[in-house]
mmCIF file of C-alpha atoms in Angstrom:
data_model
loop_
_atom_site.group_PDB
_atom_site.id
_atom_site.type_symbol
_atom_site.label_atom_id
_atom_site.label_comp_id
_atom_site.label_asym_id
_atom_site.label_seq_id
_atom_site.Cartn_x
_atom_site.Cartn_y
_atom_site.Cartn_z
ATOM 1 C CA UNK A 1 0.000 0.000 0.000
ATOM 2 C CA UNK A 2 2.399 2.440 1.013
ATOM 3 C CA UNK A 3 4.308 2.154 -2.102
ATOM 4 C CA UNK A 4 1.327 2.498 -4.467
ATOM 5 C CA UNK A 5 0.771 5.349 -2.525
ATOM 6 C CA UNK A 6 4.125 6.582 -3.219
ATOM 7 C CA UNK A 7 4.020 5.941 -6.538
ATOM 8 C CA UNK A 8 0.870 7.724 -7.378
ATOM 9 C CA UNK A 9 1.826 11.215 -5.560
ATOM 10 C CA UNK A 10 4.312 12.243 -7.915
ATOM 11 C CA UNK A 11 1.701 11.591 -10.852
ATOM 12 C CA UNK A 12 -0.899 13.600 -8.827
ATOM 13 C CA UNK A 13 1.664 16.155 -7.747
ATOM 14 C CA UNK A 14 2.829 16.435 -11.441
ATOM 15 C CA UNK A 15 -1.024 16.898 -12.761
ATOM 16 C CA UNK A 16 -1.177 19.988 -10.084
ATOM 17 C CA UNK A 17 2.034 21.371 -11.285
ATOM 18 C CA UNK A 18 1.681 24.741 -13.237
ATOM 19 C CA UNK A 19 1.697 23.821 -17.308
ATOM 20 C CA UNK A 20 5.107 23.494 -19.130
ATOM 21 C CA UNK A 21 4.692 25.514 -22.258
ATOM 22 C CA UNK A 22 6.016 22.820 -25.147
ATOM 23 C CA UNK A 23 8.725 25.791 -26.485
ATOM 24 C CA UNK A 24 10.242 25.461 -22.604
ATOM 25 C CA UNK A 25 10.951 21.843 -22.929
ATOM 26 C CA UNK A 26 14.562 20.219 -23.462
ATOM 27 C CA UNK A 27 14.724 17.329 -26.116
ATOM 28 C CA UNK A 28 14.801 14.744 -23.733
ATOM 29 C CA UNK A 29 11.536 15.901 -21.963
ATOM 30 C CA UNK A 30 9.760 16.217 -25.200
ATOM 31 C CA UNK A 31 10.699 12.433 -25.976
ATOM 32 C CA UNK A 32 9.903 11.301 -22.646
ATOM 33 C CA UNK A 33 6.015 13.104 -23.455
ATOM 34 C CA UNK A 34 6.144 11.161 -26.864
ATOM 35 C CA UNK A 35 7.227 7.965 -25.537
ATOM 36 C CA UNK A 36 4.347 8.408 -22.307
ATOM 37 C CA UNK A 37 2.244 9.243 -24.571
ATOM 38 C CA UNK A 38 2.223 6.661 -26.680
ATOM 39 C CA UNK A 39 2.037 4.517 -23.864
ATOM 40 C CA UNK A 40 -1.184 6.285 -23.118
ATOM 41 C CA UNK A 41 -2.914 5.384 -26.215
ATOM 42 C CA UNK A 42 -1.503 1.518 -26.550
ATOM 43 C CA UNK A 43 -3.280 1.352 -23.204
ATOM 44 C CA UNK A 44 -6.055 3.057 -24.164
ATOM 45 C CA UNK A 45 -6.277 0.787 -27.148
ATOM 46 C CA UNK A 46 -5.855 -1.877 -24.871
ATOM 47 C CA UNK A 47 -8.602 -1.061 -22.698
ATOM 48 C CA UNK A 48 -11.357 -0.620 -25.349
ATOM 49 C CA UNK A 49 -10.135 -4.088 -26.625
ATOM 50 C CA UNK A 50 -10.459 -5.673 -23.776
ATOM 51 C CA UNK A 51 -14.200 -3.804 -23.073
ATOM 52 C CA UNK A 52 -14.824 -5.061 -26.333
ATOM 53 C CA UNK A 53 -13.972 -8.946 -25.827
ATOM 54 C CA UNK A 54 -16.500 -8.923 -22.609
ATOM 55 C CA UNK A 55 -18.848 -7.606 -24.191
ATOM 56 C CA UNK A 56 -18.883 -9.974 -26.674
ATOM 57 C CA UNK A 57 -18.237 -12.956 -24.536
ATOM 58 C CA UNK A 58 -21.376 -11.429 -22.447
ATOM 59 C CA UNK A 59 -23.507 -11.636 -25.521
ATOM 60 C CA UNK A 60 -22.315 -15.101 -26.468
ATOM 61 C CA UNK A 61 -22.709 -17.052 -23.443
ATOM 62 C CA UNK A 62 -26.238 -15.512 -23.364
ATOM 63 C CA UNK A 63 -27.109 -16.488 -26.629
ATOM 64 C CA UNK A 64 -25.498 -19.962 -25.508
ATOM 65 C CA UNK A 65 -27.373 -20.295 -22.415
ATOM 66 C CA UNK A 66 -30.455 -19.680 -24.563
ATOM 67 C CA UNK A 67 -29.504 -22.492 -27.384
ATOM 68 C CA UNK A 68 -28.793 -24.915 -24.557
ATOM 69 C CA UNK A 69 -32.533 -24.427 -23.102
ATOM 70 C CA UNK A 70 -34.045 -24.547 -26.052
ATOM 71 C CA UNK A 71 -31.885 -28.414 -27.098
ATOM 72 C CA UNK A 72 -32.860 -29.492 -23.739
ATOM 73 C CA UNK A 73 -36.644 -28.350 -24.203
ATOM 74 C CA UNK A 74 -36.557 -29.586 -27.757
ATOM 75 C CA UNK A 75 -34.796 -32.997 -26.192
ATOM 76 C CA UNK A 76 -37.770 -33.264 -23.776
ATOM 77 C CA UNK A 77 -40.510 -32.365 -25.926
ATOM 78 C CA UNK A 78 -39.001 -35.598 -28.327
ATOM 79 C CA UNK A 79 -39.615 -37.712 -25.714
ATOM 80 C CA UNK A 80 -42.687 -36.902 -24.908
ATOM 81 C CA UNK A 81 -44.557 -36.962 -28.625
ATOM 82 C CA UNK A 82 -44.813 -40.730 -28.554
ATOM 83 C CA UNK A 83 -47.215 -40.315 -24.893
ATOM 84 C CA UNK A 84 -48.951 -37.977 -26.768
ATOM 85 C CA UNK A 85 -49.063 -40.257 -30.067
ATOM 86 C CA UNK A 86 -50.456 -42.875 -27.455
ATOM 87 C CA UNK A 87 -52.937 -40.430 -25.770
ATOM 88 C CA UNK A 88 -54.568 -40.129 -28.818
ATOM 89 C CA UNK A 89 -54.424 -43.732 -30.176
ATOM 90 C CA UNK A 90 -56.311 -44.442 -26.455
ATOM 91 C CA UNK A 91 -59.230 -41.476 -27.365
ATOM 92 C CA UNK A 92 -59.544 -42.544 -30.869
ATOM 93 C CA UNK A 93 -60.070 -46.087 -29.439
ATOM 94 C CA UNK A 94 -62.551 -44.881 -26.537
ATOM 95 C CA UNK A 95 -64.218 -43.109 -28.941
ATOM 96 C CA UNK A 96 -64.656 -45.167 -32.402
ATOM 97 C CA UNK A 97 -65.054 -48.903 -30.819
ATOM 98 C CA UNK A 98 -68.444 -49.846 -28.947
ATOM 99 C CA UNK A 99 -66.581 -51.268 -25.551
ATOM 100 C CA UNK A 100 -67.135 -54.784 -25.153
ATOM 101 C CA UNK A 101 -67.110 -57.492 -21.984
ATOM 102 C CA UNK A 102 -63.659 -56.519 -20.109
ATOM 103 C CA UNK A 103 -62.682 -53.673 -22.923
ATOM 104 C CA UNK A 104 -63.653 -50.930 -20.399
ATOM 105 C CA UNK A 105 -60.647 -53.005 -18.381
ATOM 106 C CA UNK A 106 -58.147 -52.954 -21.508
ATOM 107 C CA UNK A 107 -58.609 -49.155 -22.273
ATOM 108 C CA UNK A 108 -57.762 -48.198 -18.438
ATOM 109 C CA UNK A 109 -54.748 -51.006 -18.397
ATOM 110 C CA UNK A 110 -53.723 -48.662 -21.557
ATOM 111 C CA UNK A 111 -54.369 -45.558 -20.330
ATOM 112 C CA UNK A 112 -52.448 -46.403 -17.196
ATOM 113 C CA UNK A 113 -49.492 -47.993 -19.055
ATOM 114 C CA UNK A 114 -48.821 -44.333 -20.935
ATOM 115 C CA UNK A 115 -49.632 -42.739 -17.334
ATOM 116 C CA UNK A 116 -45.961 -45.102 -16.588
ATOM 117 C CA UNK A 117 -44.080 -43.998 -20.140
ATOM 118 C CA UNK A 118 -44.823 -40.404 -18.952
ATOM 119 C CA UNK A 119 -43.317 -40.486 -15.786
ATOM 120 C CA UNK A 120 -40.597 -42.715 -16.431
ATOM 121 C CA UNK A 121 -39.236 -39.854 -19.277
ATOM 122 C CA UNK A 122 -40.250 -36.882 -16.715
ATOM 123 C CA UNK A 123 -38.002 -39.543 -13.741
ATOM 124 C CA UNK A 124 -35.274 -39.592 -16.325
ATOM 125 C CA UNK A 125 -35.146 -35.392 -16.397
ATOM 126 C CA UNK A 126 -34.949 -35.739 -12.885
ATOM 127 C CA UNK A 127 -38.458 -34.898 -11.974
ATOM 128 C CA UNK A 128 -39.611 -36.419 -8.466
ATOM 129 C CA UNK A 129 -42.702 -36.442 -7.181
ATOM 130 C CA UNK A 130 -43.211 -35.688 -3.144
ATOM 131 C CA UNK A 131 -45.039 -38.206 -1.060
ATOM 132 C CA UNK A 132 -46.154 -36.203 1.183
ATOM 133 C CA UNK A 133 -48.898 -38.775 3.231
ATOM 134 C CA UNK A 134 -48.193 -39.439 6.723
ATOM 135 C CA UNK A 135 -45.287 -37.498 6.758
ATOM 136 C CA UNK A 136 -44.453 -34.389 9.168
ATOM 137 C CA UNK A 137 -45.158 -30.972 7.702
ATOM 138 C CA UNK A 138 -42.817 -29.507 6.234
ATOM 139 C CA UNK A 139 -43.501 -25.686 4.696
ATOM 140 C CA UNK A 140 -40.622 -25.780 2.037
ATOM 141 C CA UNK A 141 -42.315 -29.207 0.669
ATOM 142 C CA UNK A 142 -45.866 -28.708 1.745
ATOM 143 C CA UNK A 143 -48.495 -26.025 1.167
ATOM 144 C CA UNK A 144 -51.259 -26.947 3.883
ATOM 145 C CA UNK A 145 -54.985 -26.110 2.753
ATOM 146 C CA UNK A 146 -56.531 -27.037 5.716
ATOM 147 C CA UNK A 147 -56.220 -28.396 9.225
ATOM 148 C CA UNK A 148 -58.214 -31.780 10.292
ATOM 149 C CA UNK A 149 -58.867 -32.283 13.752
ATOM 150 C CA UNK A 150 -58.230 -36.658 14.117
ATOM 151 C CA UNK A 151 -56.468 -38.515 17.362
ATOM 152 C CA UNK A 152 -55.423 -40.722 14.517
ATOM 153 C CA UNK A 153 -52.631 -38.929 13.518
ATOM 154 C CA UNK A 154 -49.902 -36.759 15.739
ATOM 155 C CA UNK A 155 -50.602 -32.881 15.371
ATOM 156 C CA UNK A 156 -48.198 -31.683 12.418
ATOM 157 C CA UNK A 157 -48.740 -35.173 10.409
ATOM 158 C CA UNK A 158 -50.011 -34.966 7.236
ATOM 159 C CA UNK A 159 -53.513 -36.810 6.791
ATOM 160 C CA UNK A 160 -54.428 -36.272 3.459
ATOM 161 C CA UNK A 161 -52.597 -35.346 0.483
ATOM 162 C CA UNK A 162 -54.580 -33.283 -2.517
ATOM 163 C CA UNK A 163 -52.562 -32.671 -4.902
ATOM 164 C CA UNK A 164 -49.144 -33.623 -5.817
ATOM 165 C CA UNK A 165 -45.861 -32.079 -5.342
ATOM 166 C CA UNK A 166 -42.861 -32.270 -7.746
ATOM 167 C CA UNK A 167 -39.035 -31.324 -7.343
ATOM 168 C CA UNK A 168 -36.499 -31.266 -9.995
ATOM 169 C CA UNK A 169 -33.646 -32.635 -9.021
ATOM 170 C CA UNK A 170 -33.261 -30.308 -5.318
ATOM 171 C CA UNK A 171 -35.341 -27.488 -6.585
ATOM 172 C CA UNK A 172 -38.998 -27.179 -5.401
ATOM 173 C CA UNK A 173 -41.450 -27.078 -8.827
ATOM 174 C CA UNK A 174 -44.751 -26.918 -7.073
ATOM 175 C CA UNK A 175 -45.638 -27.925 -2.963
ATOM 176 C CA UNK A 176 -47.569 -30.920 -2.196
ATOM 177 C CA UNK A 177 -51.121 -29.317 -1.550
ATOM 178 C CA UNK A 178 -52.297 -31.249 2.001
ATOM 179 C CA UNK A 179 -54.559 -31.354 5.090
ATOM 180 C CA UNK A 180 -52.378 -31.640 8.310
ATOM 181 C CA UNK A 181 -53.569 -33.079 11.303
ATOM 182 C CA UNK A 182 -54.438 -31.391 14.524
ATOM 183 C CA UNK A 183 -55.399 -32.744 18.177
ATOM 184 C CA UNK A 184 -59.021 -32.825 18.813
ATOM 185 C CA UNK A 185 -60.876 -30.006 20.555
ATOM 186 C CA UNK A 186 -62.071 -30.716 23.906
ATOM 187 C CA UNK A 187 -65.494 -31.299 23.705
ATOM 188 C CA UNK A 188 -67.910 -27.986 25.227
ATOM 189 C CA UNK A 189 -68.222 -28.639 29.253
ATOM 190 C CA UNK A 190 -71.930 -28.606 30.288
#
């Protein structure tokens, strides 16, 4: 520190100094301004090179973070046309064929086995779904909608779940929507 401070009062004490007229100066001082000055402007050159480069890099790893989202959305959305193909194979079917003894049974084992494919490709992008039943509340999981009064359950459990929760990977997509369980009220003393 001290010697950056050193260094930097001569330049500030020279900037206060009164103005050398250019007719005043020896040869050797007006080569020493020539050579400083041309320092000046490489450094100057330098600088707006260098504000140039970032800049650029800033712009390209934006536009790359926005390719890479759009190949991993395009990636996902691959995977899913086929559950979608199947979807409406399944409606077609529901809708065109008079349901037999037992077909009612076939067309939910279908529907159910591209209910699977679909979360086996959302599992693979590392979508998890939260169990949330019988579990203690937790606020940064759960999003309770309503209390339930039940000795079956210890206050703070979870009794019913009503809609799903899903994390990708550690982040938090959507809470599990639930009804936690409370103790019972005493019942009104007569």
């Amino acid at each position: 520190p001290k010697t950056e401070t050193a260094e930097a009062a001569p330049s500030i004490a020279a900037a206060k100094a009164p103005v050398t007229p250019v007719s005043e100066l020896t040869p050797g001082q007006l080569e020493e301004l020539k050579t400083r000055a041309a320092k000046a402007d490489e450094h100057w050159d330098r600088l707006l090179h260098t504000a140039a480069d970032f800049e650029n890099f800033k712009k390209r790893a934006a536009r790359e973070r926005i390719e890479a989202a759009q190949s991993a959305n395009a990636a996902l959305l691959l995977k899913l046309l086929p559950v979608l193909d199947h979807f409406e194979m399944a409606q077609t079917a529901a809708q065109t064929a008079e349901v037999p003894q037992g077909g009612m049974a076939s067309l939910q084992a279908g529907i159910a086995m591209i209910q699977q494919q679909l979360k086996g490709i959302l599992a693979e992008t590392g979508l998890e779904e939260i169990d949330a039943t019988g579990k203690l509340f937790d606020p940064m999981l759960h999003e309770a909608v309503s209390q339930m009064e039940t000795a079956d359950a210890p206050e703070g459990r979870v009794v019913q779940q009503i809609r799903k929760g899903y994390k990708l990977r550690d982040r938090l997509l959507r809470p599990a929507a639930v009804v936690v369980a409370k103790k019972p009220s005493a019942p009104p003393a007569t």
